[in-house]
Amino acid sequence: MNITKESIDALNAVVKVEISAADYQDKVDKILKDYRQKANIPGFRKGQVPMGLVKKQYGKSIMIDEVNKLLQESLNNFLVEEKLDILGNPLPKMQDDFNWDAEDYAFEFELGLAPDFDVDLSGKNKITQYNIVADEELLNKEVENLQKRFGKLVTKEVVEEGVNIAGSFANEEKGIDKKSTISLEDIKGKVNQKKFIGKKVGDVVALESKGLFDDDHKLMGALGLGHDEVHGLEIPLTFTIEEINVTELAEVNQELFDKIFGPDVVKSVEELKEKIKEDAEKQFQQQADQQLLNAVTEYLVENTKFDLPAEFLKKWLAVAGEKPMSAEQAAEEFDKSEKGLRYQLIEGKVIKDNNLQIDFKELQDFTKGFVKAQMAQYGQLNPEEKDLEDIVQRVLSNQDEAKRLQEQLMGQKLLTFYKENITFKVKEVNYENFVKEVYK
């Protein structure tokens, strides 16, 4: 057997695999002998079937199967031994004059090669790293939310500002009959709100779906409809009032502090706000880190230039899936996936060049931390080590779950690496301005 590689250019190559009868015949003969021993053919005793008959009946299919096995094994070994970094999978070149009746065969495969490039991490102050702070306005709002959460519901006779209203939305034509609880503050516009003011339990309010709430998601929840059904919906509605109440805010005092944090953990409004600030900024940090990782990804994709074997990849995409694609569909799919492929290559380069690979012990420790955090949410603060290890083993035995955790861990390692090696433009903002700037 002989395997050779011909470079077409820096990104494309052809591998030729030549297989002769000497490479596969012994294996074929061994299988045929085994078939002869087991063959059950009318007119012959078991094990006494003439070899010529066995060869005639099974010889060609066995030979083709063994040649294909040998071809796949030798090609894979060659790619590993030559350390060829390929994209997609080798594509067999069609041969119009190929003949399985010959004894010697030659197969050719097209390869798409990964590009050689460098990743420049010196983009000083070109990427913004947000430091999100909990400002006084947010802290005051969170204190009020806690007052509502630990407050008590007080029934009201009539609808007035600040109340919650329970009732049923209805539209006979659309088959809508949905119990919902709404806040008067969620109703959009003074005109709609005035329709509720002064109403009592049992009253029916006539409304229009269009412009009833400030976004479609609230309308979806109120009417129990899907996104597509709600989009552009313009129908009359009735709302039958069944209950009116308002939340009487809890007093900000030691009793409230103890209910939230336990006895004497917090003893003043200032300490309460400090706790809220600490918890909020931990959550903000997670969002800021994810945004930073996204921003670095975008920057590296935009600023790391290299070519791809585009034509090869389009041909490969056309045949790689469960259903073949046309050339036009494959080109469209390549355009959609090119950015993701570029970042995979960049990420792989960063990981390899900086030894950021994950070993199994790291993944186990990360999973253990994840499991402990999950258990803590349900009050299991000190699980037995053996129980913890058993759960970790079960989690990692699930391939999908193991892959998800591995991706999370790699994201953390990359983020730490980027923070240590890229100089960012640091910007301090409150949460509202962070959302405006990042998700505008």
PDB file of C-alpha atoms in Angstrom, residues 47-334:
ATOM      1  CA  GLY A  47     -18.230 -27.274   6.058  1.00  0.00           C
ATOM      2  CA  GLN A  48     -17.957 -29.136   2.752  1.00  0.00           C
ATOM      3  CA  VAL A  49     -19.132 -26.393   0.365  1.00  0.00           C
ATOM      4  CA  PRO A  50     -16.605 -26.003  -2.500  1.00  0.00           C
ATOM      5  CA  MET A  51     -14.436 -22.891  -2.021  1.00  0.00           C
ATOM      6  CA  GLY A  52     -15.118 -21.895  -5.620  1.00  0.00           C
ATOM      7  CA  LEU A  53     -18.836 -21.647  -4.876  1.00  0.00           C
ATOM      8  CA  VAL A  54     -18.220 -19.636  -1.705  1.00  0.00           C
ATOM      9  CA  LYS A  55     -15.957 -17.246  -3.603  1.00  0.00           C
ATOM     10  CA  LYS A  56     -18.510 -16.845  -6.363  1.00  0.00           C
ATOM     11  CA  GLN A  57     -21.316 -16.096  -3.919  1.00  0.00           C
ATOM     12  CA  TYR A  58     -19.500 -13.965  -1.327  1.00  0.00           C
ATOM     13  CA  GLY A  59     -16.024 -13.157  -2.607  1.00  0.00           C
ATOM     14  CA  LYS A  60     -16.642  -9.786  -4.241  1.00  0.00           C
ATOM     15  CA  SER A  61     -18.727  -8.279  -1.432  1.00  0.00           C
ATOM     16  CA  ILE A  62     -16.184  -9.417   1.198  1.00  0.00           C
ATOM     17  CA  MET A  63     -13.326  -7.999  -0.860  1.00  0.00           C
ATOM     18  CA  ILE A  64     -15.083  -4.623  -1.274  1.00  0.00           C
ATOM     19  CA  ASP A  65     -15.843  -4.488   2.450  1.00  0.00           C
ATOM     20  CA  GLU A  66     -12.221  -5.271   3.408  1.00  0.00           C
ATOM     21  CA  VAL A  67     -10.795  -2.759   0.919  1.00  0.00           C
ATOM     22  CA  ASN A  68     -13.049  -0.053   2.329  1.00  0.00           C
ATOM     23  CA  LYS A  69     -12.037  -0.901   5.913  1.00  0.00           C
ATOM     24  CA  LEU A  70      -8.370  -0.841   4.970  1.00  0.00           C
ATOM     25  CA  LEU A  71      -8.842   2.413   3.074  1.00  0.00           C
ATOM     26  CA  GLN A  72     -10.508   4.192   6.000  1.00  0.00           C
ATOM     27  CA  GLU A  73      -7.981   2.910   8.539  1.00  0.00           C
ATOM     28  CA  SER A  74      -4.949   3.796   6.439  1.00  0.00           C
ATOM     29  CA  LEU A  75      -6.292   7.258   5.592  1.00  0.00           C
ATOM     30  CA  ASN A  76      -7.014   8.062   9.258  1.00  0.00           C
ATOM     31  CA  ASN A  77      -3.568   6.828  10.308  1.00  0.00           C
ATOM     32  CA  PHE A  78      -1.923   8.918   7.605  1.00  0.00           C
ATOM     33  CA  LEU A  79      -3.699  12.105   8.732  1.00  0.00           C
ATOM     34  CA  VAL A  80      -2.571  11.479  12.324  1.00  0.00           C
ATOM     35  CA  GLU A  81       1.012  10.565  11.442  1.00  0.00           C
ATOM     36  CA  GLU A  82       1.417  13.554   9.120  1.00  0.00           C
ATOM     37  CA  LYS A  83      -0.210  15.820  11.735  1.00  0.00           C
ATOM     38  CA  LEU A  84      -2.559  17.271   9.130  1.00  0.00           C
ATOM     39  CA  ASP A  85      -5.001  19.754  10.641  1.00  0.00           C
ATOM     40  CA  ILE A  86      -8.022  19.365   8.389  1.00  0.00           C
ATOM     41  CA  LEU A  87     -11.416  21.056   8.256  1.00  0.00           C
ATOM     42  CA  GLY A  88     -14.480  18.896   7.728  1.00  0.00           C
ATOM     43  CA  ASN A  89     -13.746  15.373   6.482  1.00  0.00           C
ATOM     44  CA  PRO A  90     -11.811  14.071   3.465  1.00  0.00           C
ATOM     45  CA  LEU A  91     -13.956  14.080   0.321  1.00  0.00           C
ATOM     46  CA  PRO A  92     -13.535  11.147  -2.101  1.00  0.00           C
ATOM     47  CA  LYS A  93     -12.926  12.202  -5.711  1.00  0.00           C
ATOM     48  CA  MET A  94     -15.230  10.504  -8.176  1.00  0.00           C
ATOM     49  CA  GLN A  95     -13.563   8.191 -10.735  1.00  0.00           C
ATOM     50  CA  ASP A  96     -15.582   7.443 -13.870  1.00  0.00           C
ATOM     51  CA  ASP A  97     -13.367   4.513 -14.870  1.00  0.00           C
ATOM     52  CA  PHE A  98     -13.211   2.847 -11.429  1.00  0.00           C
ATOM     53  CA  ASN A  99     -13.573  -0.943 -11.640  1.00  0.00           C
ATOM     54  CA  TRP A 100     -14.050  -3.307  -8.653  1.00  0.00           C
ATOM     55  CA  ASP A 101     -13.123  -6.236 -10.899  1.00  0.00           C
ATOM     56  CA  ALA A 102      -9.483  -5.101 -10.860  1.00  0.00           C
ATOM     57  CA  GLU A 103      -7.053  -6.316  -8.196  1.00  0.00           C
ATOM     58  CA  ASP A 104      -5.247  -3.023  -7.529  1.00  0.00           C
ATOM     59  CA  TYR A 105      -7.057   0.190  -6.667  1.00  0.00           C
ATOM     60  CA  ALA A 106      -6.239   3.885  -6.379  1.00  0.00           C
ATOM     61  CA  PHE A 107      -8.418   6.264  -4.367  1.00  0.00           C
ATOM     62  CA  GLU A 108      -8.102  10.048  -4.128  1.00  0.00           C
ATOM     63  CA  PHE A 109      -9.435  12.324  -1.394  1.00  0.00           C
ATOM     64  CA  GLU A 110      -9.680  16.105  -1.311  1.00  0.00           C
ATOM     65  CA  LEU A 111      -8.610  17.762   1.948  1.00  0.00           C
ATOM     66  CA  GLY A 112      -9.417  21.205   3.286  1.00  0.00           C
ATOM     67  CA  LEU A 113      -6.537  22.344   5.504  1.00  0.00           C
ATOM     68  CA  ALA A 114      -6.784  24.628   8.506  1.00  0.00           C
ATOM     69  CA  PRO A 115      -5.045  27.970   7.873  1.00  0.00           C
ATOM     70  CA  ASP A 116      -1.867  29.025   9.624  1.00  0.00           C
ATOM     71  CA  PHE A 117      -2.269  32.358  11.439  1.00  0.00           C
ATOM     72  CA  ASP A 118      -1.323  34.322  14.550  1.00  0.00           C
ATOM     73  CA  VAL A 119      -3.695  35.773  17.162  1.00  0.00           C
ATOM     74  CA  ASP A 120      -2.866  39.335  18.181  1.00  0.00           C
ATOM     75  CA  LEU A 121      -4.003  40.167  21.733  1.00  0.00           C
ATOM     76  CA  SER A 122      -2.413  43.606  21.858  1.00  0.00           C
ATOM     77  CA  GLY A 123      -5.554  45.612  20.987  1.00  0.00           C
ATOM     78  CA  LYS A 124      -5.038  48.088  23.813  1.00  0.00           C
ATOM     79  CA  ASN A 125      -8.204  49.960  24.920  1.00  0.00           C
ATOM     80  CA  LYS A 126     -10.167  48.771  21.896  1.00  0.00           C
ATOM     81  CA  ILE A 127     -12.528  46.574  23.925  1.00  0.00           C
ATOM     82  CA  THR A 128     -14.727  47.942  26.698  1.00  0.00           C
ATOM     83  CA  GLN A 129     -14.810  46.121  30.021  1.00  0.00           C
ATOM     84  CA  TYR A 130     -17.871  47.191  31.998  1.00  0.00           C
ATOM     85  CA  ASN A 131     -17.866  47.547  35.763  1.00  0.00           C
ATOM     86  CA  ILE A 132     -21.549  47.569  36.695  1.00  0.00           C
ATOM     87  CA  VAL A 133     -22.370  49.245  39.991  1.00  0.00           C
ATOM     88  CA  ALA A 134     -25.598  49.187  41.970  1.00  0.00           C
ATOM     89  CA  ASP A 135     -26.479  52.876  42.281  1.00  0.00           C
ATOM     90  CA  GLU A 136     -28.709  54.487  44.903  1.00  0.00           C
ATOM     91  CA  GLU A 137     -31.773  54.423  42.661  1.00  0.00           C
ATOM     92  CA  LEU A 138     -31.501  50.674  42.177  1.00  0.00           C
ATOM     93  CA  LEU A 139     -30.866  50.072  45.888  1.00  0.00           C
ATOM     94  CA  ASN A 140     -33.954  52.090  46.854  1.00  0.00           C
ATOM     95  CA  LYS A 141     -36.017  50.161  44.316  1.00  0.00           C
ATOM     96  CA  GLU A 142     -34.784  46.831  45.692  1.00  0.00           C
ATOM     97  CA  VAL A 143     -35.619  47.911  49.242  1.00  0.00           C
ATOM     98  CA  GLU A 144     -39.142  48.702  48.047  1.00  0.00           C
ATOM     99  CA  ASN A 145     -39.354  45.312  46.334  1.00  0.00           C
ATOM    100  CA  LEU A 146     -38.454  43.641  49.625  1.00  0.00           C
ATOM    101  CA  GLN A 147     -41.108  45.702  51.365  1.00  0.00           C
ATOM    102  CA  LYS A 148     -43.652  44.455  48.808  1.00  0.00           C
ATOM    103  CA  ARG A 149     -42.454  40.868  49.077  1.00  0.00           C
ATOM    104  CA  PHE A 150     -42.841  40.846  52.866  1.00  0.00           C
ATOM    105  CA  GLY A 151     -45.840  43.148  52.904  1.00  0.00           C
ATOM    106  CA  LYS A 152     -49.450  42.045  53.177  1.00  0.00           C
ATOM    107  CA  LEU A 153     -52.300  42.075  50.689  1.00  0.00           C
ATOM    108  CA  VAL A 154     -55.148  44.410  51.519  1.00  0.00           C
ATOM    109  CA  THR A 155     -58.471  44.037  49.697  1.00  0.00           C
ATOM    110  CA  LYS A 156     -59.836  47.186  48.032  1.00  0.00           C
ATOM    111  CA  GLU A 157     -63.424  47.977  47.188  1.00  0.00           C
ATOM    112  CA  VAL A 158     -62.656  49.893  43.988  1.00  0.00           C
ATOM    113  CA  VAL A 159     -59.793  50.123  41.504  1.00  0.00           C
ATOM    114  CA  GLU A 160     -57.367  52.940  42.248  1.00  0.00           C
ATOM    115  CA  GLU A 161     -53.741  53.703  41.389  1.00  0.00           C
ATOM    116  CA  GLY A 162     -51.218  51.106  42.521  1.00  0.00           C
ATOM    117  CA  VAL A 163     -53.610  48.152  42.830  1.00  0.00           C
ATOM    118  CA  ASN A 164     -53.423  44.639  41.449  1.00  0.00           C
ATOM    119  CA  ILE A 165     -56.496  43.322  39.673  1.00  0.00           C
ATOM    120  CA  ALA A 166     -57.402  39.644  39.262  1.00  0.00           C
ATOM    121  CA  GLY A 167     -59.961  38.688  36.661  1.00  0.00           C
ATOM    122  CA  SER A 168     -60.654  37.061  33.304  1.00  0.00           C
ATOM    123  CA  PHE A 169     -59.886  38.251  29.780  1.00  0.00           C
ATOM    124  CA  ALA A 170     -62.347  37.042  27.153  1.00  0.00           C
ATOM    125  CA  ASN A 171     -62.956  37.125  23.401  1.00  0.00           C
ATOM    126  CA  GLU A 172     -65.541  34.691  22.075  1.00  0.00           C
ATOM    127  CA  GLU A 173     -64.357  34.762  18.440  1.00  0.00           C
ATOM    128  CA  LYS A 174     -60.770  33.788  19.352  1.00  0.00           C
ATOM    129  CA  GLY A 175     -61.873  31.425  22.120  1.00  0.00           C
ATOM    130  CA  ILE A 176     -60.053  33.448  24.781  1.00  0.00           C
ATOM    131  CA  ASP A 177     -61.124  32.915  28.398  1.00  0.00           C
ATOM    132  CA  LYS A 178     -58.031  33.427  30.543  1.00  0.00           C
ATOM    133  CA  LYS A 179     -57.737  34.205  34.233  1.00  0.00           C
ATOM    134  CA  SER A 180     -54.961  36.765  34.829  1.00  0.00           C
ATOM    135  CA  THR A 181     -53.642  39.061  37.503  1.00  0.00           C
ATOM    136  CA  ILE A 182     -52.461  42.431  36.253  1.00  0.00           C
ATOM    137  CA  SER A 183     -51.016  45.517  37.830  1.00  0.00           C
ATOM    138  CA  LEU A 184     -52.714  48.766  36.888  1.00  0.00           C
ATOM    139  CA  GLU A 185     -49.210  50.142  36.295  1.00  0.00           C
ATOM    140  CA  ASP A 186     -48.714  47.585  33.478  1.00  0.00           C
ATOM    141  CA  ILE A 187     -51.708  48.899  31.523  1.00  0.00           C
ATOM    142  CA  LYS A 188     -50.425  51.210  28.812  1.00  0.00           C
ATOM    143  CA  GLY A 189     -51.719  54.760  28.541  1.00  0.00           C
ATOM    144  CA  LYS A 190     -53.944  56.964  30.711  1.00  0.00           C
ATOM    145  CA  VAL A 191     -56.988  56.269  28.529  1.00  0.00           C
ATOM    146  CA  ASN A 192     -56.833  52.517  29.220  1.00  0.00           C
ATOM    147  CA  GLN A 193     -56.046  53.017  32.904  1.00  0.00           C
ATOM    148  CA  LYS A 194     -59.057  55.329  33.342  1.00  0.00           C
ATOM    149  CA  LYS A 195     -61.317  52.518  32.115  1.00  0.00           C
ATOM    150  CA  PHE A 196     -60.379  50.617  35.292  1.00  0.00           C
ATOM    151  CA  ILE A 197     -60.384  53.462  37.838  1.00  0.00           C
ATOM    152  CA  GLY A 198     -63.443  53.308  40.121  1.00  0.00           C
ATOM    153  CA  LYS A 199     -64.553  49.847  38.956  1.00  0.00           C
ATOM    154  CA  LYS A 200     -65.609  47.164  41.462  1.00  0.00           C
ATOM    155  CA  VAL A 201     -65.594  43.381  41.686  1.00  0.00           C
ATOM    156  CA  GLY A 202     -68.030  42.009  39.107  1.00  0.00           C
ATOM    157  CA  ASP A 203     -67.647  44.956  36.724  1.00  0.00           C
ATOM    158  CA  VAL A 204     -66.734  44.266  33.109  1.00  0.00           C
ATOM    159  CA  VAL A 205     -64.194  46.520  31.347  1.00  0.00           C
ATOM    160  CA  ALA A 206     -64.240  46.780  27.522  1.00  0.00           C
ATOM    161  CA  LEU A 207     -60.732  46.947  26.032  1.00  0.00           C
ATOM    162  CA  GLU A 208     -58.759  46.613  22.778  1.00  0.00           C
ATOM    163  CA  SER A 209     -55.798  44.232  22.555  1.00  0.00           C
ATOM    164  CA  LYS A 210     -53.731  46.680  20.498  1.00  0.00           C
ATOM    165  CA  GLY A 211     -51.721  48.980  22.753  1.00  0.00           C
ATOM    166  CA  LEU A 212     -53.051  47.419  25.960  1.00  0.00           C
ATOM    167  CA  PHE A 213     -49.575  46.622  27.339  1.00  0.00           C
ATOM    168  CA  ASP A 214     -46.190  48.165  26.655  1.00  0.00           C
ATOM    169  CA  ASP A 215     -44.852  44.919  25.126  1.00  0.00           C
ATOM    170  CA  ASP A 216     -46.253  41.788  23.495  1.00  0.00           C
ATOM    171  CA  HIS A 217     -44.819  39.447  26.143  1.00  0.00           C
ATOM    172  CA  LYS A 218     -47.166  40.854  28.787  1.00  0.00           C
ATOM    173  CA  LEU A 219     -50.081  40.475  26.377  1.00  0.00           C
ATOM    174  CA  MET A 220     -49.013  36.869  25.689  1.00  0.00           C
ATOM    175  CA  GLY A 221     -49.106  36.062  29.398  1.00  0.00           C
ATOM    176  CA  ALA A 222     -52.380  37.883  30.027  1.00  0.00           C
ATOM    177  CA  LEU A 223     -54.246  36.170  27.163  1.00  0.00           C
ATOM    178  CA  GLY A 224     -52.444  32.805  27.224  1.00  0.00           C
ATOM    179  CA  LEU A 225     -51.484  33.060  23.538  1.00  0.00           C
ATOM    180  CA  GLY A 226     -48.277  32.271  21.647  1.00  0.00           C
ATOM    181  CA  HIS A 227     -45.896  34.839  20.208  1.00  0.00           C
ATOM    182  CA  ASP A 228     -47.097  34.417  16.627  1.00  0.00           C
ATOM    183  CA  GLU A 229     -50.743  34.707  17.702  1.00  0.00           C
ATOM    184  CA  VAL A 230     -50.138  37.926  19.624  1.00  0.00           C
ATOM    185  CA  HIS A 231     -48.038  39.642  16.949  1.00  0.00           C
ATOM    186  CA  GLY A 232     -50.212  42.300  15.303  1.00  0.00           C
ATOM    187  CA  LEU A 233     -53.314  41.151  17.242  1.00  0.00           C
ATOM    188  CA  GLU A 234     -56.174  43.669  17.065  1.00  0.00           C
ATOM    189  CA  ILE A 235     -59.331  42.343  18.736  1.00  0.00           C
ATOM    190  CA  PRO A 236     -61.856  43.590  21.313  1.00  0.00           C
ATOM    191  CA  LEU A 237     -61.523  42.142  24.809  1.00  0.00           C
ATOM    192  CA  THR A 238     -63.533  42.141  27.980  1.00  0.00           C
ATOM    193  CA  PHE A 239     -62.012  41.927  31.442  1.00  0.00           C
ATOM    194  CA  THR A 240     -64.270  40.793  34.285  1.00  0.00           C
ATOM    195  CA  ILE A 241     -62.928  41.990  37.634  1.00  0.00           C
ATOM    196  CA  GLU A 242     -62.844  39.260  40.300  1.00  0.00           C
ATOM    197  CA  GLU A 243     -60.503  40.662  42.942  1.00  0.00           C
ATOM    198  CA  ILE A 244     -58.867  44.006  43.761  1.00  0.00           C
ATOM    199  CA  ASN A 245     -56.010  44.304  46.212  1.00  0.00           C
ATOM    200  CA  VAL A 246     -52.952  46.339  47.028  1.00  0.00           C
ATOM    201  CA  THR A 247     -49.740  45.330  48.739  1.00  0.00           C
ATOM    202  CA  GLU A 248     -49.235  47.223  51.969  1.00  0.00           C
ATOM    203  CA  LEU A 249     -45.475  47.702  52.257  1.00  0.00           C
ATOM    204  CA  ALA A 250     -43.704  46.156  55.202  1.00  0.00           C
ATOM    205  CA  GLU A 251     -41.973  48.597  57.503  1.00  0.00           C
ATOM    206  CA  VAL A 252     -38.206  48.835  57.146  1.00  0.00           C
ATOM    207  CA  ASN A 253     -37.225  47.750  60.630  1.00  0.00           C
ATOM    208  CA  GLN A 254     -35.409  44.994  62.545  1.00  0.00           C
ATOM    209  CA  GLU A 255     -38.323  42.603  62.066  1.00  0.00           C
ATOM    210  CA  LEU A 256     -37.976  42.910  58.272  1.00  0.00           C
ATOM    211  CA  PHE A 257     -34.167  42.523  58.442  1.00  0.00           C
ATOM    212  CA  ASP A 258     -34.515  39.340  60.507  1.00  0.00           C
ATOM    213  CA  LYS A 259     -37.115  37.847  58.135  1.00  0.00           C
ATOM    214  CA  ILE A 260     -34.783  38.327  55.169  1.00  0.00           C
ATOM    215  CA  PHE A 261     -31.354  37.477  56.604  1.00  0.00           C
ATOM    216  CA  GLY A 262     -31.933  35.835  59.979  1.00  0.00           C
ATOM    217  CA  PRO A 263     -31.663  37.294  63.492  1.00  0.00           C
ATOM    218  CA  ASP A 264     -29.302  40.271  63.889  1.00  0.00           C
ATOM    219  CA  VAL A 265     -27.357  39.682  60.645  1.00  0.00           C
ATOM    220  CA  VAL A 266     -28.431  43.133  59.413  1.00  0.00           C
ATOM    221  CA  LYS A 267     -29.186  45.932  61.875  1.00  0.00           C
ATOM    222  CA  SER A 268     -29.705  49.080  59.784  1.00  0.00           C
ATOM    223  CA  VAL A 269     -30.938  50.375  56.445  1.00  0.00           C
ATOM    224  CA  GLU A 270     -27.324  51.086  55.497  1.00  0.00           C
ATOM    225  CA  GLU A 271     -26.341  47.468  56.177  1.00  0.00           C
ATOM    226  CA  LEU A 272     -29.409  46.274  54.229  1.00  0.00           C
ATOM    227  CA  LYS A 273     -28.394  48.338  51.223  1.00  0.00           C
ATOM    228  CA  GLU A 274     -24.818  47.082  51.496  1.00  0.00           C
ATOM    229  CA  LYS A 275     -26.091  43.497  51.383  1.00  0.00           C
ATOM    230  CA  ILE A 276     -28.295  44.256  48.392  1.00  0.00           C
ATOM    231  CA  LYS A 277     -25.404  46.021  46.669  1.00  0.00           C
ATOM    232  CA  GLU A 278     -23.068  43.070  47.257  1.00  0.00           C
ATOM    233  CA  ASP A 279     -25.568  40.507  45.916  1.00  0.00           C
ATOM    234  CA  ALA A 280     -26.595  42.651  42.954  1.00  0.00           C
ATOM    235  CA  GLU A 281     -23.030  43.390  41.878  1.00  0.00           C
ATOM    236  CA  LYS A 282     -22.171  39.665  41.998  1.00  0.00           C
ATOM    237  CA  GLN A 283     -24.974  39.053  39.507  1.00  0.00           C
ATOM    238  CA  PHE A 284     -23.927  42.065  37.460  1.00  0.00           C
ATOM    239  CA  GLN A 285     -20.376  40.701  37.325  1.00  0.00           C
ATOM    240  CA  GLN A 286     -21.618  37.512  35.662  1.00  0.00           C
ATOM    241  CA  GLN A 287     -23.387  39.555  32.989  1.00  0.00           C
ATOM    242  CA  ALA A 288     -20.396  41.857  32.543  1.00  0.00           C
ATOM    243  CA  ASP A 289     -18.070  38.847  32.176  1.00  0.00           C
ATOM    244  CA  GLN A 290     -20.317  37.258  29.548  1.00  0.00           C
ATOM    245  CA  GLN A 291     -20.481  40.564  27.667  1.00  0.00           C
ATOM    246  CA  LEU A 292     -16.695  40.880  27.850  1.00  0.00           C
ATOM    247  CA  LEU A 293     -16.196  37.365  26.488  1.00  0.00           C
ATOM    248  CA  ASN A 294     -18.619  38.186  23.647  1.00  0.00           C
ATOM    249  CA  ALA A 295     -16.801  41.443  22.931  1.00  0.00           C
ATOM    250  CA  VAL A 296     -13.398  39.733  22.834  1.00  0.00           C
ATOM    251  CA  THR A 297     -14.843  37.089  20.507  1.00  0.00           C
ATOM    252  CA  GLU A 298     -16.173  39.758  18.128  1.00  0.00           C
ATOM    253  CA  TYR A 299     -12.874  41.652  18.239  1.00  0.00           C
ATOM    254  CA  LEU A 300     -10.757  38.584  17.500  1.00  0.00           C
ATOM    255  CA  VAL A 301     -12.984  37.459  14.637  1.00  0.00           C
ATOM    256  CA  GLU A 302     -12.879  40.933  13.088  1.00  0.00           C
ATOM    257  CA  ASN A 303      -9.150  41.457  13.570  1.00  0.00           C
ATOM    258  CA  THR A 304      -7.641  38.013  12.951  1.00  0.00           C
ATOM    259  CA  LYS A 305      -7.302  37.679   9.215  1.00  0.00           C
ATOM    260  CA  PHE A 306      -6.885  34.363   7.423  1.00  0.00           C
ATOM    261  CA  ASP A 307      -8.317  32.557   4.417  1.00  0.00           C
ATOM    262  CA  LEU A 308     -10.430  29.416   4.524  1.00  0.00           C
ATOM    263  CA  PRO A 309     -10.709  26.616   1.940  1.00  0.00           C
ATOM    264  CA  ALA A 310     -14.152  27.985   1.116  1.00  0.00           C
ATOM    265  CA  GLU A 311     -14.886  25.950  -2.013  1.00  0.00           C
ATOM    266  CA  PHE A 312     -13.882  22.705  -0.309  1.00  0.00           C
ATOM    267  CA  LEU A 313     -16.050  23.503   2.727  1.00  0.00           C
ATOM    268  CA  LYS A 314     -19.063  24.239   0.531  1.00  0.00           C
ATOM    269  CA  LYS A 315     -18.620  20.887  -1.235  1.00  0.00           C
ATOM    270  CA  TRP A 316     -18.250  19.146   2.126  1.00  0.00           C
ATOM    271  CA  LEU A 317     -21.360  20.855   3.576  1.00  0.00           C
ATOM    272  CA  ALA A 318     -23.349  19.702   0.548  1.00  0.00           C
ATOM    273  CA  VAL A 319     -22.828  16.021   1.489  1.00  0.00           C
ATOM    274  CA  ALA A 320     -22.097  16.110   5.246  1.00  0.00           C
ATOM    275  CA  GLY A 321     -25.653  16.256   6.582  1.00  0.00           C
ATOM    276  CA  GLU A 322     -28.431  13.697   6.660  1.00  0.00           C
ATOM    277  CA  LYS A 323     -29.924  15.263   3.526  1.00  0.00           C
ATOM    278  CA  PRO A 324     -27.753  16.354   0.584  1.00  0.00           C
ATOM    279  CA  MET A 325     -27.768  20.073  -0.244  1.00  0.00           C
ATOM    280  CA  SER A 326     -27.679  21.828  -3.569  1.00  0.00           C
ATOM    281  CA  ALA A 327     -24.617  23.977  -4.336  1.00  0.00           C
ATOM    282  CA  GLU A 328     -26.699  27.086  -3.612  1.00  0.00           C
ATOM    283  CA  GLN A 329     -27.908  25.738  -0.244  1.00  0.00           C
ATOM    284  CA  ALA A 330     -24.364  24.721   0.733  1.00  0.00           C
ATOM    285  CA  ALA A 331     -23.045  28.181  -0.151  1.00  0.00           C
ATOM    286  CA  GLU A 332     -25.781  29.762   1.963  1.00  0.00           C
ATOM    287  CA  GLU A 333     -25.000  27.437   4.875  1.00  0.00           C
ATOM    288  CA  PHE A 334     -21.294  28.266   4.614  1.00  0.00           C
TER     289      PHE A 334
END
